[in-house]
Coordinates of C-alpha atoms in Angstrom, one line a residue:
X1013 CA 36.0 -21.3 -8.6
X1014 CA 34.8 -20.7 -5.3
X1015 CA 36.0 -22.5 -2.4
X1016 CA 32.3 -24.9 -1.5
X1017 CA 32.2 -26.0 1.7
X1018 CA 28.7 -26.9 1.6
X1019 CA 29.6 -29.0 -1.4
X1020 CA 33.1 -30.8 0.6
X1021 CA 31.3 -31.6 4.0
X1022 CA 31.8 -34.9 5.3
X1023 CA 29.2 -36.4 6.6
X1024 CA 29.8 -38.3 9.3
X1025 CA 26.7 -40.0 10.1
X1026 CA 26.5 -43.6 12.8
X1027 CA 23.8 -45.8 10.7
X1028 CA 21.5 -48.1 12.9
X1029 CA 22.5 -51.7 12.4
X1030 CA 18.9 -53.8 12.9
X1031 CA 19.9 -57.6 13.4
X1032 CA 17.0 -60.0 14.0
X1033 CA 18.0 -63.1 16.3
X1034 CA 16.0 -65.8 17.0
X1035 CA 19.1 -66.1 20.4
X1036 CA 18.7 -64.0 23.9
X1037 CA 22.9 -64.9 23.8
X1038 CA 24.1 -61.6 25.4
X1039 CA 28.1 -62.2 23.3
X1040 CA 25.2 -62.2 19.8
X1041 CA 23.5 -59.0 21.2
X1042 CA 26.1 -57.2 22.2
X1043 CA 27.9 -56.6 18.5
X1044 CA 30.4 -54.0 17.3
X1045 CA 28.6 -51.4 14.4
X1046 CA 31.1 -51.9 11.3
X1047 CA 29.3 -49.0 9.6
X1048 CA 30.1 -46.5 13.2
X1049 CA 32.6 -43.8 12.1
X1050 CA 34.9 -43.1 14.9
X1051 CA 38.4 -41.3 15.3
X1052 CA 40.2 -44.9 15.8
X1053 CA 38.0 -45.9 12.1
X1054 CA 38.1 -42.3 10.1
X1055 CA 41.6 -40.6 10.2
X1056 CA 43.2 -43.1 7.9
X1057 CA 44.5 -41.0 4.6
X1058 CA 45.0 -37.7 2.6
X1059 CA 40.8 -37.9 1.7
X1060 CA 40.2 -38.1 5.5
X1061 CA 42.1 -35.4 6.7
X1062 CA 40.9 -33.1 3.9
X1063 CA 37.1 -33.9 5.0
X1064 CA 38.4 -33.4 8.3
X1065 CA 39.6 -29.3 7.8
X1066 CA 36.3 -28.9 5.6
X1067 CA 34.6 -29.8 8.6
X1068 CA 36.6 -27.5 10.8
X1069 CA 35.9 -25.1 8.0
X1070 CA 31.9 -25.6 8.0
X1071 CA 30.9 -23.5 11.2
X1072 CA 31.7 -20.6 9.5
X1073 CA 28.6 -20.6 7.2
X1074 CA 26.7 -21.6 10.1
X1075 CA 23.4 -19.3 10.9
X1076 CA 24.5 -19.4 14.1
X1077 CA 27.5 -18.0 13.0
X1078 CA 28.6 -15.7 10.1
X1079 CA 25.6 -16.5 8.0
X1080 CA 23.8 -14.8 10.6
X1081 CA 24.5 -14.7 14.1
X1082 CA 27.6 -12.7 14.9
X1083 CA 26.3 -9.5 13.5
X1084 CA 24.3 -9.4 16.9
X1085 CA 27.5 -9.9 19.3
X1086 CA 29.7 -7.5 16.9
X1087 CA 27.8 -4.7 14.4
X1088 CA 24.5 -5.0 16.9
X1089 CA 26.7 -3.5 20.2
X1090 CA 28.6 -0.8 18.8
X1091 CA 28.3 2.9 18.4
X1092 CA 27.6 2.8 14.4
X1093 CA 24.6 0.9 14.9
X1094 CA 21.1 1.3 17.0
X1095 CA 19.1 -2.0 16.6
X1096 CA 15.3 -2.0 16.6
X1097 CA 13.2 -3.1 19.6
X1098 CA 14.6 -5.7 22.5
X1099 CA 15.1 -9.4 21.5
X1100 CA 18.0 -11.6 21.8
X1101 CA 19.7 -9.9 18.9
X1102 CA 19.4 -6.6 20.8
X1103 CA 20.1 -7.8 24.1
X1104 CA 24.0 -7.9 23.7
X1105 CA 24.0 -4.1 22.2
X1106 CA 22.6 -2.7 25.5
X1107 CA 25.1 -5.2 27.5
X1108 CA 21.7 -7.8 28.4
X1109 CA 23.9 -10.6 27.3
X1110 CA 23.4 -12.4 30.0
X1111 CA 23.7 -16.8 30.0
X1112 CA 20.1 -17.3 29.4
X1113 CA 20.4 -15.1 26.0
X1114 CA 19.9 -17.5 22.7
X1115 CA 22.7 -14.9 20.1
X1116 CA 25.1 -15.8 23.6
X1117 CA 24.6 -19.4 23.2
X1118 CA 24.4 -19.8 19.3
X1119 CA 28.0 -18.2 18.8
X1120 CA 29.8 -19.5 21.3
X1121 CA 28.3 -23.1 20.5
X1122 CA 29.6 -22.4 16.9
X1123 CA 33.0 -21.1 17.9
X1124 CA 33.6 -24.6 19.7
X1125 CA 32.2 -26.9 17.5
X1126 CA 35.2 -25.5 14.6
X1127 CA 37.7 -25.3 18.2
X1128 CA 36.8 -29.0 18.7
X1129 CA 36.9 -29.9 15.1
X1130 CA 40.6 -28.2 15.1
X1131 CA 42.1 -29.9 17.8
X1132 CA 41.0 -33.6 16.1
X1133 CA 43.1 -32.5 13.3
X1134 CA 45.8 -31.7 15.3
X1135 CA 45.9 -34.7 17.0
X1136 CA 45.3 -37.2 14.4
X1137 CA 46.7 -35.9 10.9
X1138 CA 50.0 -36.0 11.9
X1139 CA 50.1 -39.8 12.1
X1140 CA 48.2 -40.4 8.7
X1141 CA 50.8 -41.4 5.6
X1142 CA 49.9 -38.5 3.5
X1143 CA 51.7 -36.1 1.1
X1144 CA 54.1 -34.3 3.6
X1145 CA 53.2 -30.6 1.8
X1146 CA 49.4 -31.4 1.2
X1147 CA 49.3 -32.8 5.6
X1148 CA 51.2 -29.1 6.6
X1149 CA 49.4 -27.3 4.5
X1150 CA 45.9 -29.1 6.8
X1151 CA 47.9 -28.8 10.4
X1152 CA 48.5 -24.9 9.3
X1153 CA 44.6 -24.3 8.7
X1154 CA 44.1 -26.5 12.1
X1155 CA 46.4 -23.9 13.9
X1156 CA 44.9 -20.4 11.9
X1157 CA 41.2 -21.7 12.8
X1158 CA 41.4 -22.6 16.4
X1159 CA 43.6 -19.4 16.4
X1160 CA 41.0 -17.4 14.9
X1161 CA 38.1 -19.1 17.2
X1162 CA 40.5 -18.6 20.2
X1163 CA 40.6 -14.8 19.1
X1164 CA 36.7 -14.8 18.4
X1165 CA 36.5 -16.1 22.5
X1166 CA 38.4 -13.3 24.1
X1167 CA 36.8 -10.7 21.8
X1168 CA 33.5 -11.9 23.1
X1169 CA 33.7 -13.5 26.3
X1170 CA 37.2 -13.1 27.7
X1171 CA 37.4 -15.7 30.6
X1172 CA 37.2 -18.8 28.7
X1173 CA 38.2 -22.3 28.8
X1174 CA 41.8 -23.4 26.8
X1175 CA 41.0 -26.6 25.2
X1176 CA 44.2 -28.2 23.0
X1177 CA 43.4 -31.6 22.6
X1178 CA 40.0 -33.5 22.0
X1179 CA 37.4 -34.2 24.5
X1180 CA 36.6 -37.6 24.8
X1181 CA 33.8 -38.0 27.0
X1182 CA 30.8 -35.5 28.8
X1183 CA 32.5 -36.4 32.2
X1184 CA 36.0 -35.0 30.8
X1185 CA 34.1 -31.6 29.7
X1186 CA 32.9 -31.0 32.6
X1187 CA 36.2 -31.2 34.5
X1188 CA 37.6 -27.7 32.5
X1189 CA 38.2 -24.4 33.8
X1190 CA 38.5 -21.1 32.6
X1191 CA 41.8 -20.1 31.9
X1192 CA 43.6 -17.2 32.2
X1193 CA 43.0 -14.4 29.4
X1194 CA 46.7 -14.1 29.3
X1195 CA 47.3 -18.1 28.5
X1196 CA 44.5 -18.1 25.6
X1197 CA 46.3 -15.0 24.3
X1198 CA 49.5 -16.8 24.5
X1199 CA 47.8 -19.8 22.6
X1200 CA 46.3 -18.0 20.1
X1201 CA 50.1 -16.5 19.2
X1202 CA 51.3 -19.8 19.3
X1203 CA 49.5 -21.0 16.7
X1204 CA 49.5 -18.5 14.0
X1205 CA 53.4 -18.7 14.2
X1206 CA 52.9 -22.4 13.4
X1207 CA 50.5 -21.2 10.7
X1208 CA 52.4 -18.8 9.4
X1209 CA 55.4 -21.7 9.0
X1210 CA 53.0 -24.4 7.4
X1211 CA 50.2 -22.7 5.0
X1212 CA 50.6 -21.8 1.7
X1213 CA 50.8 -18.9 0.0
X1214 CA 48.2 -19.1 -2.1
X1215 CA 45.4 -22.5 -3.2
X1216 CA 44.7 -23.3 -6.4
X1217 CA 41.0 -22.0 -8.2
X1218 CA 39.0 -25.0 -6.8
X1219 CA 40.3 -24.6 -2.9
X1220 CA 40.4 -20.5 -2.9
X1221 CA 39.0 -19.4 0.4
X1222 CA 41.2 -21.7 2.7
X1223 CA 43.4 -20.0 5.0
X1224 CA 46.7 -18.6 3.8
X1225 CA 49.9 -17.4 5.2
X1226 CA 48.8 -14.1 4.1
X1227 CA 45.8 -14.9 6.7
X1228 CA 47.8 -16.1 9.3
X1229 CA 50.3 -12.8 9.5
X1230 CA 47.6 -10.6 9.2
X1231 CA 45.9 -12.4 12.5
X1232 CA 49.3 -12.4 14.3
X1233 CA 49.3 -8.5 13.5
X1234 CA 46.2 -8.2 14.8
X1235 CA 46.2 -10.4 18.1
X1236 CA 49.8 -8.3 19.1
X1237 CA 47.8 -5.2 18.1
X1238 CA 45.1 -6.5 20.4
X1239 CA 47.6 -7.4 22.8
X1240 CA 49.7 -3.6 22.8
X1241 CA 52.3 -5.5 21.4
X1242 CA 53.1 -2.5 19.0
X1243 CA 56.4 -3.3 17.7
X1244 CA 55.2 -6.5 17.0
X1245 CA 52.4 -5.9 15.3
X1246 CA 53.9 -3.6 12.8
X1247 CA 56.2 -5.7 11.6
X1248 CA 53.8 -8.2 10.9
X1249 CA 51.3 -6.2 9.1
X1250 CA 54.9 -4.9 7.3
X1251 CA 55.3 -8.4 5.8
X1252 CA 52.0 -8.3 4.3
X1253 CA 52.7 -4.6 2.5
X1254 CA 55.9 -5.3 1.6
X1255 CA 54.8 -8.7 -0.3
X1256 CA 53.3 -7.7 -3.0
X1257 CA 50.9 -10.3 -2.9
X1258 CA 48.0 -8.3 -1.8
X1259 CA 46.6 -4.9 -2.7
X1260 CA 43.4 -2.7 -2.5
X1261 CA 41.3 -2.9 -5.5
X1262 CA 40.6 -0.4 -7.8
X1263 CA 36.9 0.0 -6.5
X1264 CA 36.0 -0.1 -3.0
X1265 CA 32.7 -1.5 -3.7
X1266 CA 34.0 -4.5 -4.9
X1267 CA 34.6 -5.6 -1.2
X1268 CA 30.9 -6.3 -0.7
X1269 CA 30.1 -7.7 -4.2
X1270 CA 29.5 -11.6 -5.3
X1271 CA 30.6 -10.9 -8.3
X1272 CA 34.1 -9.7 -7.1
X1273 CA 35.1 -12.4 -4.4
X1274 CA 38.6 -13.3 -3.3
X1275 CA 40.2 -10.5 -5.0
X1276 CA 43.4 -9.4 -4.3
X1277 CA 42.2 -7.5 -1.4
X1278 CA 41.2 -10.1 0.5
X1279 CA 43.4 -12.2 3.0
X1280 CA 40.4 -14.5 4.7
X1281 CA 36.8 -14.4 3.8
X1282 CA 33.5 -16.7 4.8
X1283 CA 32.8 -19.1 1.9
X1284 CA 29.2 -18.7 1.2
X1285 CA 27.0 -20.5 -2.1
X1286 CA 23.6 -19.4 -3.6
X1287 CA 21.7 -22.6 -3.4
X1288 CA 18.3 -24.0 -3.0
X1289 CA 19.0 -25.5 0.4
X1290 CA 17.1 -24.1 3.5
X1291 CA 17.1 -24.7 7.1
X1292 CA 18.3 -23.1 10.5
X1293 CA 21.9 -24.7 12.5
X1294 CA 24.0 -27.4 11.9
X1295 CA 26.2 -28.3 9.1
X1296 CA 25.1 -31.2 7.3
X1297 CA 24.8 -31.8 4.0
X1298 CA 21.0 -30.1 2.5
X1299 CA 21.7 -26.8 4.4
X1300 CA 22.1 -23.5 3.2
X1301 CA 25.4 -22.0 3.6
X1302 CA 23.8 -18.5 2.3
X1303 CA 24.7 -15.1 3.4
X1304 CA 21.9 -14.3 5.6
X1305 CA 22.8 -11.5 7.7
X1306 CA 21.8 -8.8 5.0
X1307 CA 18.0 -8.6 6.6
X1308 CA 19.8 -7.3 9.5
X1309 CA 21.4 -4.5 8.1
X1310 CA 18.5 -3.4 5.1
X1311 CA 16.3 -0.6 6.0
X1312 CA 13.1 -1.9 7.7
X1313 CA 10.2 -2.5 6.9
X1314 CA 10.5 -1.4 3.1
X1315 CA 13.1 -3.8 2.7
X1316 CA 12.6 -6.6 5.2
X1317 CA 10.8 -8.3 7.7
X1318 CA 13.2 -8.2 10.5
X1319 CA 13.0 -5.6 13.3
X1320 CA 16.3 -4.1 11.7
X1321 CA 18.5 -1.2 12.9
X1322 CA 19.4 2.4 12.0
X1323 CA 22.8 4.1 11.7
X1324 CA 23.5 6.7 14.7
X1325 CA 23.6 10.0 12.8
X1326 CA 26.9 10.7 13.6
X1327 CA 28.6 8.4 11.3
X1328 CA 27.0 10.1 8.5
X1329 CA 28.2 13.5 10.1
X1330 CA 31.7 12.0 10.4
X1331 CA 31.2 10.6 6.5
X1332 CA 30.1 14.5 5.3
X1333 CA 32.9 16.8 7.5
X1334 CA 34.8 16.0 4.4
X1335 CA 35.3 16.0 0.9
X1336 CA 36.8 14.4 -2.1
X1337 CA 39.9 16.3 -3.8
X1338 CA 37.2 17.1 -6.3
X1339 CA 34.1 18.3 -3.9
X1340 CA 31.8 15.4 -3.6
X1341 CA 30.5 12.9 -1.3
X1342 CA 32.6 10.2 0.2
X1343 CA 32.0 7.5 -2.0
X1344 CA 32.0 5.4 0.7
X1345 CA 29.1 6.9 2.0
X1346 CA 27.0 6.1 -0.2
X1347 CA 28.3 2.6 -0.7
X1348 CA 27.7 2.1 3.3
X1349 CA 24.8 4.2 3.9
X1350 CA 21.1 4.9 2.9
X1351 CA 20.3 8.8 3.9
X1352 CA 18.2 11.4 2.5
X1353 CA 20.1 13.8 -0.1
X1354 CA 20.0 14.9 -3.8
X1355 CA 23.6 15.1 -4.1
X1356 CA 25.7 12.0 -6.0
X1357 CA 29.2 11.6 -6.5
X1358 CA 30.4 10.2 -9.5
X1359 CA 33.1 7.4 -9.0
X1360 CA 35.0 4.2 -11.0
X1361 CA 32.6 5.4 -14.0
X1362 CA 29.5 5.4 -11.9
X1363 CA 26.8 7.5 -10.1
X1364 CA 26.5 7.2 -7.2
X1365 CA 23.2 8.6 -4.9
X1366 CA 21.1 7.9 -1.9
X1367 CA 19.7 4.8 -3.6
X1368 CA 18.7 1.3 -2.7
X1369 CA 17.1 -1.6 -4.0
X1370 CA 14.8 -1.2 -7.7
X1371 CA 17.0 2.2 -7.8
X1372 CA 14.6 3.4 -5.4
X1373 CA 16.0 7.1 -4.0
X1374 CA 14.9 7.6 -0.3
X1375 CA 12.6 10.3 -0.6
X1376 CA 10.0 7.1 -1.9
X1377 CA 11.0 5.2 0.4
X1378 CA 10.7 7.7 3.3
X1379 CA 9.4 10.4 2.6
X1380 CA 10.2 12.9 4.9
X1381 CA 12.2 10.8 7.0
X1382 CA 15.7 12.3 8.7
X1383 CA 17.0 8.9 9.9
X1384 CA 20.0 7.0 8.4
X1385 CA 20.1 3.1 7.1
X1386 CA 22.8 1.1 6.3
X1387 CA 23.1 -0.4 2.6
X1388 CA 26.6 -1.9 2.2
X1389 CA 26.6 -6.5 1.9
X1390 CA 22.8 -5.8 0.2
X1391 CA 24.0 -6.2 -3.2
X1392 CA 21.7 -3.9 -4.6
X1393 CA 23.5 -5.1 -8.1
X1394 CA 22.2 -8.3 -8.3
X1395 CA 18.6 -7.6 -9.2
X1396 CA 17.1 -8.2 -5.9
X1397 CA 14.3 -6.2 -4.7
X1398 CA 14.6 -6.9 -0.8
X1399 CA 16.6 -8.8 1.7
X1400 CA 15.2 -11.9 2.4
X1401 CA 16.9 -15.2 4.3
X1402 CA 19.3 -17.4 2.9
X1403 CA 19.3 -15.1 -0.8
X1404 CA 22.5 -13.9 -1.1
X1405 CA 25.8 -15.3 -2.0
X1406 CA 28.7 -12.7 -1.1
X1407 CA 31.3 -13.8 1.2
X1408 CA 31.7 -11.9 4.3
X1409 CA 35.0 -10.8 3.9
X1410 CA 36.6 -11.0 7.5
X1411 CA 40.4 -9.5 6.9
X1412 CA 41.0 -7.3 4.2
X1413 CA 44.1 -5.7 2.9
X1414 CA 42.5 -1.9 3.6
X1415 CA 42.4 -2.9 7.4
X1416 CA 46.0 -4.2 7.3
X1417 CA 46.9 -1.1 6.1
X1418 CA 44.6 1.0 8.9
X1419 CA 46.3 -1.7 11.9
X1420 CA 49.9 -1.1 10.9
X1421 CA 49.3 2.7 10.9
X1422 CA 48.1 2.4 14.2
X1423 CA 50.9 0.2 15.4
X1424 CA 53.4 2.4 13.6
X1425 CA 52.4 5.2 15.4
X1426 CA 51.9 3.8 19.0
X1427 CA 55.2 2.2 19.0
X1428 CA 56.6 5.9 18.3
X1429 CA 54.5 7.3 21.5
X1430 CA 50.9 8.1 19.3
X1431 CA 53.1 10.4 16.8
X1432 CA 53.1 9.9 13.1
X1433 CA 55.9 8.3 11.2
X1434 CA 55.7 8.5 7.0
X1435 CA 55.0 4.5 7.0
X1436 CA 52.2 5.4 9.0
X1437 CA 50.9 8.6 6.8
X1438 CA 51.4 6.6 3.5
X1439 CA 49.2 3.5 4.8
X1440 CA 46.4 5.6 5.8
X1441 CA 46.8 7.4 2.5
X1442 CA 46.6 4.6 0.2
X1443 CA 43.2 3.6 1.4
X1444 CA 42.0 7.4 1.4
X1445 CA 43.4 7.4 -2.4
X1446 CA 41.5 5.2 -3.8
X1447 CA 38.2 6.9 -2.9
X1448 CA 39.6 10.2 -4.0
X1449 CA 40.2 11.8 -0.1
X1450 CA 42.0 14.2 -0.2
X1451 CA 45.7 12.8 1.6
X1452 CA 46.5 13.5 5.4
X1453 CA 50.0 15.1 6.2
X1454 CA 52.3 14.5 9.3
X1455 CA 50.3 15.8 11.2
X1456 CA 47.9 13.0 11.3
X1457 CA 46.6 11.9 14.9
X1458 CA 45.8 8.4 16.2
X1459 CA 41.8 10.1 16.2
X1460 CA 42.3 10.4 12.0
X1461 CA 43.1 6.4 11.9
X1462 CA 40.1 5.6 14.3
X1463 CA 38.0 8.3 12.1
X1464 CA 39.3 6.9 8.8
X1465 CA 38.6 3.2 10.4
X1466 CA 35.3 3.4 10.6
X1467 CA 34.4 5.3 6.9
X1468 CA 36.4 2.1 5.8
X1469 CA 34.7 -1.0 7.8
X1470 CA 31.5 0.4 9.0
X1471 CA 29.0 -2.6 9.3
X1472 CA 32.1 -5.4 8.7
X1473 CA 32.2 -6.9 12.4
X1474 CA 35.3 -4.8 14.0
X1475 CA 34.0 -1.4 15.1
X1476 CA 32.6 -2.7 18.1
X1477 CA 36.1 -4.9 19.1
X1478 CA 37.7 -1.5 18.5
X1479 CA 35.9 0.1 21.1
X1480 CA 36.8 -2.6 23.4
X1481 CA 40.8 -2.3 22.5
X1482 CA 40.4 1.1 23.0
X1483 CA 38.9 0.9 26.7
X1484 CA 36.5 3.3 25.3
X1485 CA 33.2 0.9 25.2
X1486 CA 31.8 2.8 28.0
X1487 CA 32.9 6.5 26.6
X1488 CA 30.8 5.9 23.6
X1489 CA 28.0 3.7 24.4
X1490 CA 26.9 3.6 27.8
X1491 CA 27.9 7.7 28.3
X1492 CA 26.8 9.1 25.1
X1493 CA 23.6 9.9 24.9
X1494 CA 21.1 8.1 22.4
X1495 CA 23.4 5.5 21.2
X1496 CA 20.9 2.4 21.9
X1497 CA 17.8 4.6 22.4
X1498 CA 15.7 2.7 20.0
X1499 CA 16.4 -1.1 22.4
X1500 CA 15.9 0.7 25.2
X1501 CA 18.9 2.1 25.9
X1502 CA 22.2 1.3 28.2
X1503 CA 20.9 1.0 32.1
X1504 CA 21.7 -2.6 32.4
X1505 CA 25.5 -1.7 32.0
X1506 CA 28.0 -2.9 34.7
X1507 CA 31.7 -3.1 34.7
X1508 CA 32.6 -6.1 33.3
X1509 CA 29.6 -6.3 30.3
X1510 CA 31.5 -5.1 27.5
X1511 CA 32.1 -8.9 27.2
X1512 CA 29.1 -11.4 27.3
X1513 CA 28.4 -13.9 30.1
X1514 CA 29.0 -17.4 29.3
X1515 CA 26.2 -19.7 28.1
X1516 CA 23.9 -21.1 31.5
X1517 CA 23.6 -24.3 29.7
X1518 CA 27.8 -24.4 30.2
X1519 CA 27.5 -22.8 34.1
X1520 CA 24.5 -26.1 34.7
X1521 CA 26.8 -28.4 33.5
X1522 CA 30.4 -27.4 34.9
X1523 CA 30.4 -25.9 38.4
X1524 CA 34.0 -25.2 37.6
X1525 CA 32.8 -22.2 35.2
X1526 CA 31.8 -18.8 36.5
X1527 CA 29.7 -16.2 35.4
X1528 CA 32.0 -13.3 34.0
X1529 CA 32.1 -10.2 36.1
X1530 CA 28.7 -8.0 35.9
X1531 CA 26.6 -10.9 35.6
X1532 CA 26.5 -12.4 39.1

């Protein structure tokens, strides 16, 4: 059973006491609420600080979040994508993510509602008389998700505050300071290795979703990775491969598939429900936790009412220079794209062809039309006919085994001065195997990962992060003609917007934050 958060949310609301007095006594007036929740009244047993991680948990399915929002400040800014018209969800992708933007403010709101939720874990769990595996198991989710928001900061904004314990009051927010890139990347290190020493290995049916020690490695890998700590990162991502525990599953379209959740693929995914609940931000109990990003990527305006995006052409050049060992397509071209062509390729005992929702083919769609859509998250199996709000149910998956295998080629090959090694080949080969590539020799080049990365996770949120590793954000955005042409292109660029500009809201109330560089 999947892992509910919507359904395990505490709810932690402060009812109104109404007392009539027939007394102006001040002492009878002035009367403590017994019904006020606060930390000195809630952290008192196992129940507690299992409502508490839920809650640290709940951002996650946020719209503001993964149910919607990041797409705009990860998918929406890189090279694979070229959103529709200028809004706030455009505004990042042409580096106009500026303080005053709403996707700027939504995220990073997000991000530190889970950070602060963490850190009152942290600080209080430890002193409740609990089950001493059950209260590690909670202090080693703590660590992975302030970890993980931590990483989420610095991929987004870089200059950020490092916050480790709870904020008690307004006046002591507004007393912080950005810290040093360096000393959040040190944190964020920190506390996957205590992660890494307290989770689990796997949860039970009713709790699958919450962090693992699979999840936690796989992040350390990727934050050394992130941090050109080669060696590092290999060996981490080496733990995973050499486990056993995880693998790539048999079809590749199963990653993006409802009906195929938590597989054996997948190290850390976003928990979301089909249900009849509606409603925009926040995390209390009545609203949806629904996948709601999928209007985003479906073709527009066949298939919804958002302004939409199309794919850059040259992803779908990089998809066909190619072929299977038996002559066709790329399956996962099809799976991740929405082109014109009359050609299928038959895969995992299906056909498949350039269509989308209904079976459609894109000739009646478009007729006509040369431009490329995406399709991959619409779950075009599930009956649907278009991609509306709040309708679908898959999880996001956020760290698959596929890219652990991709990373630790990378590493591998970095650490031995950018030339191959046969760990490296074999990696890189075991995800090309499974979608009947044809396999890459020892020859390979650092270019053949970066290529192979993005037939693999197009449209799944690290493409863009890539870039930015890479120092090549500029190279193939800003200098590459047409990338952003249909937002309005790249002229607002500076050095220093590859990462956002923090909130204005945050700059108003704490003169000691500063705008990051390009925005002043």
């Amino acid at each position: 059973m999947k892992f509910s958060i919507y359904k395990k949310i505490a709810s932690l609301t402060l009812t109104a006491l109404l007392a009539a007095t027939v007394s102006c006594n001040e002492e009878l007036l002035e009367q403590t609420n017994p019904n006020a929740l606060t930390p000195s009244t809630f952290w008192r047993n196992a129940e507690d600080a299992t409502k508490g991680i839920i809650g640290a948990y709940s951002p996650f399915t946020d719209i503001w979040y993964y149910s919607r929002m990041h797409i705009f400040v990860s998918d929406y800014r890189d090279d694979i994508v070229n959103g529709f018209a200028t809004s706030d969800r455009t505004n990042p992708g042409r580096f106009a993510g500026t303080s005053d933007q709403n996707a700027v403010l939504w995220v990073w709101s997000a991000i530190w509602k889970s950070i602060s939720r963490t850190n009152e874990v942290l600080a209080n769990v430890p002193e409740i008389e609990m089950d001493e595996g059950l209260k590690n198991n909670i202090l080693g989710e703590a660590y992975f998700l302030r970890a993980y928001n931590y990483f989420e900061l610095l991929k987004n904004w870089l200059n950020v505050p490092l916050i480790t314990e709870p904020v008690t009051s307004i006046e002591e927010s507004s007393t912080v300071s950005q810290a040093s890139p360096e000393q959040v990347w040190e944190q964020v290190i920190a506390d996957l290795k205590q992660a890494q020493s307290l989770l689990p290995e796997s949860w039970d049916g009713g709790n699958l979703g919450r962090a693992t020690t699979g999840s936690a490695t796989a992040l350390l890998g990727k934050a050394y990775l992130f941090t050109e700590e080669y060696d590092q990162a290999s060996m981490e991502f080496q733990k995973i491969i050499s486990s056993s525990q995880y693998s790539l599953v048999v079809d590749y379209a199963d990653n993006f598939s409802a009906f195929t959740e938590n597989n054996q693929e997948s190290l850390f995914e976003v928990q979301f429900i089909a249900d009849e609940n509606r409603g925009w931000g926040g995390d209390a109990a009545g609203i949806g936790r629904t996948n709601s990003f999928t209007p985003d990527i479906a073709p527009p305006p066949a298939f919804t009412g958002q302004d939409g995006m199309r794919i850059n052409n040259w992803v779908l050049d990089l998809f066909l220079d190619e072929r299977t060992v038996d002559g066709q397509i790329d399956p996962r071209a099809f799976i991740t794209l929405f082109w014109d062509t009359e050609e299928i390729t038959v895969y995992e005992g299906d056909t498949l062809a350039a269509t989308i929702y209904d079976g459609k083919t894109f000739q009646e769609v478009f007729p006509g039309d040369e431009r490329v859509f995406g399709k991959k998250y619409l779950e075009i199996d599930q009956g649907f006919s278009t991609a509306n709000f709040q309708q679908s149910s898959a999880n996001l998956r956020l760290i698959r085994y596929a890219d652990v295998l991709l990373m630790f080629a990378e590493a591998e090959m970095m650490a031995n001065g950018g030339s191959a090694t046969q760990e490296a080949v074999d990696a890189v080969n075991q995800v090309r195997s499974r979608v009947n590539m044809p396999p890459l020799d020892m020859s390979m080049s650092i270019q053949d990962i970066r290529d192979e990365r993005v037939k693999e996770l197009a449209l799944e949120r690290v493409r863009y992060y890539d870039l930015l590793r890479w120092d090549m954000v500029k190279e193939k955005i800003v200098d590459t003609p047409g990338i952003k042409s249909e937002s309005g292109g790249t002229g607002l660029y500076q050095p220093g917007r590859e990462y956002l500009d923090l909130p204005q809201n945050e700059l108003n109330n704490n003169s000691n934050l500063k705008h990051n560089p390009g925005y002043n």
